[in-house]
Short mmCIF file of C-alpha atoms in Angstrom, two decimals:
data_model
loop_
_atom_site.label_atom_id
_atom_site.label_comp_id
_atom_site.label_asym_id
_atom_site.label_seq_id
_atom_site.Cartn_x
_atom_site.Cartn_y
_atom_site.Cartn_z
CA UNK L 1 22.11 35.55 -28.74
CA UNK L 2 20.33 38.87 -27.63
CA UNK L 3 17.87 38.65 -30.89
CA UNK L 4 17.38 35.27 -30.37
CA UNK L 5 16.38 35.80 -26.34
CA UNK L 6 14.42 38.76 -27.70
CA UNK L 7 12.63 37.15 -30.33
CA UNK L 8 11.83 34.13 -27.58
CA UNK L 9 10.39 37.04 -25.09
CA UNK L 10 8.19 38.07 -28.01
CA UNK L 11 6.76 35.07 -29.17
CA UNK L 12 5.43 34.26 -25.49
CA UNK L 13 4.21 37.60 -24.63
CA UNK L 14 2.38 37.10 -28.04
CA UNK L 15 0.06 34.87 -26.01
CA UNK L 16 -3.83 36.05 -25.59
CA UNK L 17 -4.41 35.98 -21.75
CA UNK L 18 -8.18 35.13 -22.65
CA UNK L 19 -7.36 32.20 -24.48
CA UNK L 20 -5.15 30.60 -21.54
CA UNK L 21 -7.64 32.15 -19.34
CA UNK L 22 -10.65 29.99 -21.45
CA UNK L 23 -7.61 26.94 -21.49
CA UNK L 24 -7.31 26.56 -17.69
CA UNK L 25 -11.67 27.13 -16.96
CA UNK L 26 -11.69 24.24 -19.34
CA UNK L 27 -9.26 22.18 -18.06
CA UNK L 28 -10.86 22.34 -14.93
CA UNK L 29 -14.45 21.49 -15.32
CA UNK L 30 -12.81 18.04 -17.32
CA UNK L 31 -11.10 17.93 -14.43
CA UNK L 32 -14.32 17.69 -12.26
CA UNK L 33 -15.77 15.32 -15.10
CA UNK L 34 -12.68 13.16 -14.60
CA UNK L 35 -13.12 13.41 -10.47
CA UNK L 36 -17.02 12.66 -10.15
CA UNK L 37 -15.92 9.47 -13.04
CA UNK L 38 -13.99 8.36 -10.33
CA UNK L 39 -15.38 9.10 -6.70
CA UNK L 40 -18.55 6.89 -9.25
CA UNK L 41 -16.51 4.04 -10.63
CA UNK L 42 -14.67 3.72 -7.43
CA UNK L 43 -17.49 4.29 -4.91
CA UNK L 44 -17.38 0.72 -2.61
CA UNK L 45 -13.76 0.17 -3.24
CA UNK L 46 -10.41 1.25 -3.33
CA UNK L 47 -11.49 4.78 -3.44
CA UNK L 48 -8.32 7.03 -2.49
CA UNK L 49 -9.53 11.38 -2.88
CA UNK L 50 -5.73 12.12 -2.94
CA UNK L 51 -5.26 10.36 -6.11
CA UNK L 52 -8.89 11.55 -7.15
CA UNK L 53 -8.02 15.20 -6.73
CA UNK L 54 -4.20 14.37 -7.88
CA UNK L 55 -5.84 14.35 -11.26
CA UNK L 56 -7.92 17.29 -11.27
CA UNK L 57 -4.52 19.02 -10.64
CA UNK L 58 -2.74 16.88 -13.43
CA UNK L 59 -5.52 17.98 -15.90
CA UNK L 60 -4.91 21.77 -15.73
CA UNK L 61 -0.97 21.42 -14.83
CA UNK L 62 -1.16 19.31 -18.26
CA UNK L 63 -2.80 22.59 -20.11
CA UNK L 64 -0.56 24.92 -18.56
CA UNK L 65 2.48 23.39 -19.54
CA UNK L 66 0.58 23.00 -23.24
CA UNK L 67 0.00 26.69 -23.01
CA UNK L 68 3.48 27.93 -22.38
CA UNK L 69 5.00 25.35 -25.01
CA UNK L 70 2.68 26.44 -27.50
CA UNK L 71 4.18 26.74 -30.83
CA UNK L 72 7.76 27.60 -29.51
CA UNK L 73 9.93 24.93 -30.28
CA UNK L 74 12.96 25.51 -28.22
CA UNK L 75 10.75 26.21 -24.91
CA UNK L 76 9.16 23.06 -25.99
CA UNK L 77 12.73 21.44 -25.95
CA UNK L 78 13.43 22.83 -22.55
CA UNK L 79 10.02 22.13 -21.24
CA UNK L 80 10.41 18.17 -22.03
CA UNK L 81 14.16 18.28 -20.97
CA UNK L 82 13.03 19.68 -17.74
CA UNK L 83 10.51 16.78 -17.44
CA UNK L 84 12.60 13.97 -18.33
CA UNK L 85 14.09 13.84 -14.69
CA UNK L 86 11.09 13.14 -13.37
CA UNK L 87 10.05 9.72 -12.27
CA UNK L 88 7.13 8.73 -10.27
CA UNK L 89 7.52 6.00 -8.22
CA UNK L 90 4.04 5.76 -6.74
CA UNK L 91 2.41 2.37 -6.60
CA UNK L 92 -1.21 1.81 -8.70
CA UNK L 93 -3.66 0.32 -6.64
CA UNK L 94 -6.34 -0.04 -9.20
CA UNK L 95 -5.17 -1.19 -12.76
CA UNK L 96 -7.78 1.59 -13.96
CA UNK L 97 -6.14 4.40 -12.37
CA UNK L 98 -3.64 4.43 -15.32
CA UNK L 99 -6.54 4.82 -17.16
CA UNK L 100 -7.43 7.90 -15.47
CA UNK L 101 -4.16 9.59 -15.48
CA UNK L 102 -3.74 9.19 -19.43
CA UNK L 103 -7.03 10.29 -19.59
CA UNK L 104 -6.09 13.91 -17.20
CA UNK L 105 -3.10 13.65 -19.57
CA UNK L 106 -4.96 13.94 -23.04
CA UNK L 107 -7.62 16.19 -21.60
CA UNK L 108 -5.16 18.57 -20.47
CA UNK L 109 -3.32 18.21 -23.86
CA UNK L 110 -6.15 18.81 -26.02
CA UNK L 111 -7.27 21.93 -24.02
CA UNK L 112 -3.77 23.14 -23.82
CA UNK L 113 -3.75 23.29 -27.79
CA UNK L 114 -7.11 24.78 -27.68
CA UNK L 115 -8.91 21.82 -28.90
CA UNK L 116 -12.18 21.63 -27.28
CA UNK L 117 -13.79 19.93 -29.44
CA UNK L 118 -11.38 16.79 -28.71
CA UNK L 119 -11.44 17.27 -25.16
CA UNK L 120 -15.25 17.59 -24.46
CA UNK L 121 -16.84 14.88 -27.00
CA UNK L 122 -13.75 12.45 -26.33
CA UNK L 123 -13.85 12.75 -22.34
CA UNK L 124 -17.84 12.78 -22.41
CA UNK L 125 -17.10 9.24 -24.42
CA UNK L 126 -14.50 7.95 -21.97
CA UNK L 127 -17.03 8.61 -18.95
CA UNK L 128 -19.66 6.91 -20.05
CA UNK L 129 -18.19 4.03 -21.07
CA UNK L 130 -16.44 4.11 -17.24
CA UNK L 131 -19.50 4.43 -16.08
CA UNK L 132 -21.17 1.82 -17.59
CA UNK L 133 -17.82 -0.73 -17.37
CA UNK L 134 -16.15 0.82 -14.82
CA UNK L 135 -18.17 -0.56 -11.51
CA UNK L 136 -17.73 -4.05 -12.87
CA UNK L 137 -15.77 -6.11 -9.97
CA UNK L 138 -13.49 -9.12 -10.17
CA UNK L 139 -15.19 -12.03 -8.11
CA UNK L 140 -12.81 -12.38 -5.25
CA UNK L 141 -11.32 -15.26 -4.44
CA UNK L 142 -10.75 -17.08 -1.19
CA UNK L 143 -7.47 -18.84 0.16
CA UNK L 144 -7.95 -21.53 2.86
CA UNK L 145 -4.66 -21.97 4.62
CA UNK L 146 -4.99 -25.25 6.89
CA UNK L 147 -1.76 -26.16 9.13
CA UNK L 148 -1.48 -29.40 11.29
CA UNK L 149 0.45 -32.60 12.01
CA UNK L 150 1.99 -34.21 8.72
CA UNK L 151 0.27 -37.29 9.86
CA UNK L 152 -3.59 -35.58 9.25
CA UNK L 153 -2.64 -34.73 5.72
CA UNK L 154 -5.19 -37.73 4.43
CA UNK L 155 -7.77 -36.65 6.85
CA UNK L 156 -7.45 -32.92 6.22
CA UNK L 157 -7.59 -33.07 2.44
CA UNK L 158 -10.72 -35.04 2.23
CA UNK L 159 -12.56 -33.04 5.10
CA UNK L 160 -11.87 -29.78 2.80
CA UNK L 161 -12.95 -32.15 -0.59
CA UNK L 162 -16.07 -33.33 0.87
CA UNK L 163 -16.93 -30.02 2.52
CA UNK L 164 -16.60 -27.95 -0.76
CA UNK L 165 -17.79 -30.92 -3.16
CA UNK L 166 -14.18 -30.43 -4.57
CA UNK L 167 -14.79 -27.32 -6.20
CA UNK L 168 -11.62 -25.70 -5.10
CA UNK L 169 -8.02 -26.04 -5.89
CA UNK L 170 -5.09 -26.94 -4.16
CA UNK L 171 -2.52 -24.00 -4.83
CA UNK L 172 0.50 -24.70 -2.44
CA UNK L 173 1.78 -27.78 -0.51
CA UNK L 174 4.47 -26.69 2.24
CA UNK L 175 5.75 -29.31 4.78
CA UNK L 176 8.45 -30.25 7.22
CA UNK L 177 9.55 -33.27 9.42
CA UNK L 178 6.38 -32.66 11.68
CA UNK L 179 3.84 -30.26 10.04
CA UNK L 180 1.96 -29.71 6.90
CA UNK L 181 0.17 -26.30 5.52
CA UNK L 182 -2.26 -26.43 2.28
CA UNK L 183 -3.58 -23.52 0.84
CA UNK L 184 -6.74 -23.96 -1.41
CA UNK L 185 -8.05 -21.37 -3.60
CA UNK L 186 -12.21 -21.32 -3.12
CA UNK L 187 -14.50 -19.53 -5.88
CA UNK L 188 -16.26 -16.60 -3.37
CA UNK L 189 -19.58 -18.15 -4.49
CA UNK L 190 -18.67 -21.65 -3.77
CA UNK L 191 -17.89 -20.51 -0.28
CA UNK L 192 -20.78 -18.32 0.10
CA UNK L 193 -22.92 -21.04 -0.91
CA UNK L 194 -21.47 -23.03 1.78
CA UNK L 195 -21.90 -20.89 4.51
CA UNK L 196 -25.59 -22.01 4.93
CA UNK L 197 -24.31 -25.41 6.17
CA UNK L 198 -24.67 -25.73 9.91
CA UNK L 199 -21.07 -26.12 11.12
CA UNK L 200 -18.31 -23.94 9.67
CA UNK L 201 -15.24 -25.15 7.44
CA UNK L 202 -12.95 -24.37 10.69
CA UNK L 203 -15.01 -25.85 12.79
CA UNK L 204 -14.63 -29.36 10.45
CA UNK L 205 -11.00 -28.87 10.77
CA UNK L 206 -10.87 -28.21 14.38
CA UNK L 207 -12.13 -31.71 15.01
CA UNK L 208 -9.22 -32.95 13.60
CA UNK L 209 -6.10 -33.52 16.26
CA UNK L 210 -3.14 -31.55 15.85
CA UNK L 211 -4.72 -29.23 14.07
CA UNK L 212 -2.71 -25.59 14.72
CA UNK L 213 -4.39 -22.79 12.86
CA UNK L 214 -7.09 -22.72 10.01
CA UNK L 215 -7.13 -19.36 7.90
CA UNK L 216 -9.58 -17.90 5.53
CA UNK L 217 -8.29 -15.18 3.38
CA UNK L 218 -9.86 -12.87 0.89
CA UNK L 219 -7.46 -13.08 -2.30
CA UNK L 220 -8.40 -9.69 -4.60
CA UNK L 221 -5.30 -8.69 -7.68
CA UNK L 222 -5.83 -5.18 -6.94
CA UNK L 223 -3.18 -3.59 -4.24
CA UNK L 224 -4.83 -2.50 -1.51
CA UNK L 225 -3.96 0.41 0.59
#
């Protein structure tokens, strides 16, 4: 057991302190190439410099722990028994943030090996083509949540038809004894287009009695914070 510990001291001392040196500089300008993809891509939106920075961070934690594996296989054992407990828990806000964590993941993996090559010409590759793709923006979509008397259901659903020259859909239907609510998903450029009329959507609604609350809702699949 003493050789063996021995032998285990060895073979990490063994380690050139330029080389991981060289490692971590390089995992941290990729790092900064990964950060200024994002602050671009997500520049206008969901744009969170916690998470931005988070990766910086995962980059060269991601080479250091490739460093100190190196070729020792029973650290290497240790080191992924040791990460096995972990579990993250965090909630993506932006489908393409897992794009930029695997991405701090494989940069920090190729530089912890030492392959630079990999790392440089693959994450040049990734930005631009996040560059390029990666400011491209769903169209939103907007809900129109009407509630009123039961009675007005007739009267409500054409007012909405007509008003929107039925390009919209009806998505949900809730009523009771008394009241109805309707909830109509609107293209954002069919109501855009619409907002150059003279009187508003609500303001159509309003005229009809009964009438408790008219919403307009921006509808967008990403989470928002």
């Amino acid at each position: 057991m003493g050789s063996y510990l021995s032998n285990l001291m060895q073979q990490i001392e063994a380690l050139n302190a330029s080389q991981i040196l060289a490692q971590i500089l390089i995992a941290i300008v990729l790092g900064f190439v990964i950060y200024l993809s994002y602050y671009l891509a997500h520049a206008g939106t969901v744009y969170s410099r916690k998470f931005n920075v988070s990766l910086v961070v995962l980059t060269v934690l991601t080479t250091v722990v490739m460093t100190a594996i190196g070729n020792n296989v029973a650290l290497s054992l240790g080191m992924v028994g040791a990460l096995s407990i972990v579990r993250f828990r965090t909630a993506i806000k932006d489908s393409r943030d897992t794009v930029y964590i695997f991405w701090a993941i494989v940069a920090g993996l190729s530089c912890g090996v030492g392959d630079y090559m990999t790392a440089g010409l693959g994450s040049a590759g990734v930005f631009l083509v996040l560059l390029v793709l990666g400011r491209i923006k769903n169209e939103n979509r907007m809900l129109l949540i009407v509630r009123g008397a039961r009675s007005t259901e007739e009267r409500i659903m054409s007012v909405i038809t007509h008003y929107f020259d039925g390009r919209l859909d009806l998505r949900v239907k809730n009523t009771t004894r008394d009241t109805i609510e309707l909830i109509y998903e609107i293209p954002r450029k069919t109501y855009e287009k619409n907002l150059k009329k003279t009187s508003s959507i609500d303001e159509e609604l309003y005229q009809i009695e009964h009438i408790q609350y008219v919403n307009i809702v921006v509808q967008d699949d990403d989470i928002s914070s």
